Amino acid sequence: MDALIAAHGLGARLAAISTGAFALAATGLLDGRRATTHWHYTRALAARHPLVRVDENVLFVDEGSVLTSAGAASGIDLCLHILRGDLGVAASNHTARRLVAAPYRSGGQAQYVPRSVPEPLGERFAATREWALRRLDDALTLTALARHAAVSPRTFSRRFVEDTGYTPMQWVMRARIDAARELLERSERSVEQIAADVGLGTGANLRTHFQHILGTTPSEYRRTFTRGE
C-alpha cells in the first residue's frame, strides 16, 4: 500500500485488474471515485470500502490517475484503452491483433454475468460486426445489419446493446470515427477523402461527429499523432 501511494504521489498512473481493485481501494486512492472489479466480488468491495463508488455493470473505469477493470479479459480491454489514449488507434489495433483480441470494447459495456438462459447470438453478432467493419463506406442501416445477423431489427437492437453497450448505429458511428482516426494517424489523405473512405460523406460531417465523440477536430488529432512528434 505504501508503495502504491508513493508511486501515485510521484505521478504514476495506477491500473488494477480484477480483484487488484481491493489493493488499490485499501490505499484510499479510490475513495469518492468510481471503480469496478470482477462481478463476483463487487458487493464485497463495496462492503469493505464504502467510500468507493463501485459500479458492477462495466468492464473498466478510467478515473484518470487510477483505473480499474473487471475480470482478467477486461484487463486487456483496459490496457488497450490506455494504449489508444497514449499512442493512438493504430498502435492499439496493432496490439489487439497481436493478442487476437477485440480491437475495442467500451468500458461502459456490461460485464458478462451468468444467465439462466444461454445466449446463442454472441458469435453471430460478432460476425456481423466484422462484416460491418469491412463495409464502413457502405450505407449501413439497422435493417441491413439485422438482415446479416438473421434476426429482426428489434431483436438485433436489444441484443446488440447487451453485447456492446451501444446501439447498432452508435457503434457504426464510432467504428467510422475509429477508422478515420487510423487514417489520420497513418496517411496523408485529406479530411474530405477520409470522410468518404469511412462512409461519412463530407468533411463537415466527419468534423461534426469527430468533435462530438472525441472533443477535438480531425486536424488537431492528426497533429497530436503525427509521426516523429
CSV table of N, CA and C in Angstrom, one decimal, residues 28-34 51-53 63:
chain,number,residue,atom,x,y,z
A,28,GLY,N,-6.9,4.0,-0.2
A,28,GLY,CA,-7.7,5.2,-0.1
A,28,GLY,C,-7.8,6.0,-1.3
A,29,LEU,N,-7.0,5.6,-2.4
A,29,LEU,CA,-7.0,6.4,-3.6
A,29,LEU,C,-8.2,6.3,-4.4
A,30,LEU,N,-9.1,5.3,-4.1
A,30,LEU,CA,-10.4,5.2,-4.8
A,30,LEU,C,-11.5,5.8,-4.0
A,31,ASP,N,-11.3,6.4,-2.9
A,31,ASP,CA,-12.3,7.0,-2.1
A,31,ASP,C,-13.0,8.1,-2.9
A,32,GLY,N,-14.3,8.1,-3.0
A,32,GLY,CA,-15.1,9.1,-3.7
A,32,GLY,C,-15.0,8.9,-5.2
A,33,ARG,N,-14.4,7.9,-5.7
A,33,ARG,CA,-14.3,7.7,-7.1
A,33,ARG,C,-15.1,6.4,-7.6
A,34,ARG,N,-15.4,6.4,-8.8
A,34,ARG,CA,-16.0,5.1,-9.4
A,34,ARG,C,-14.9,4.1,-9.6
A,51,LEU,N,-16.6,4.0,0.8
A,51,LEU,CA,-16.4,5.3,0.2
A,51,LEU,C,-16.1,5.2,-1.3
A,52,VAL,N,-15.9,4.0,-1.8
A,52,VAL,CA,-15.7,3.7,-3.2
A,52,VAL,C,-17.0,3.6,-3.9
A,53,ARG,N,-17.2,4.2,-5.0
A,53,ARG,CA,-18.5,4.1,-5.8
A,53,ARG,C,-18.3,2.9,-6.7
A,63,GLU,N,-10.6,6.7,-14.2
A,63,GLU,CA,-10.7,7.9,-13.3
A,63,GLU,C,-9.4,8.8,-13.4
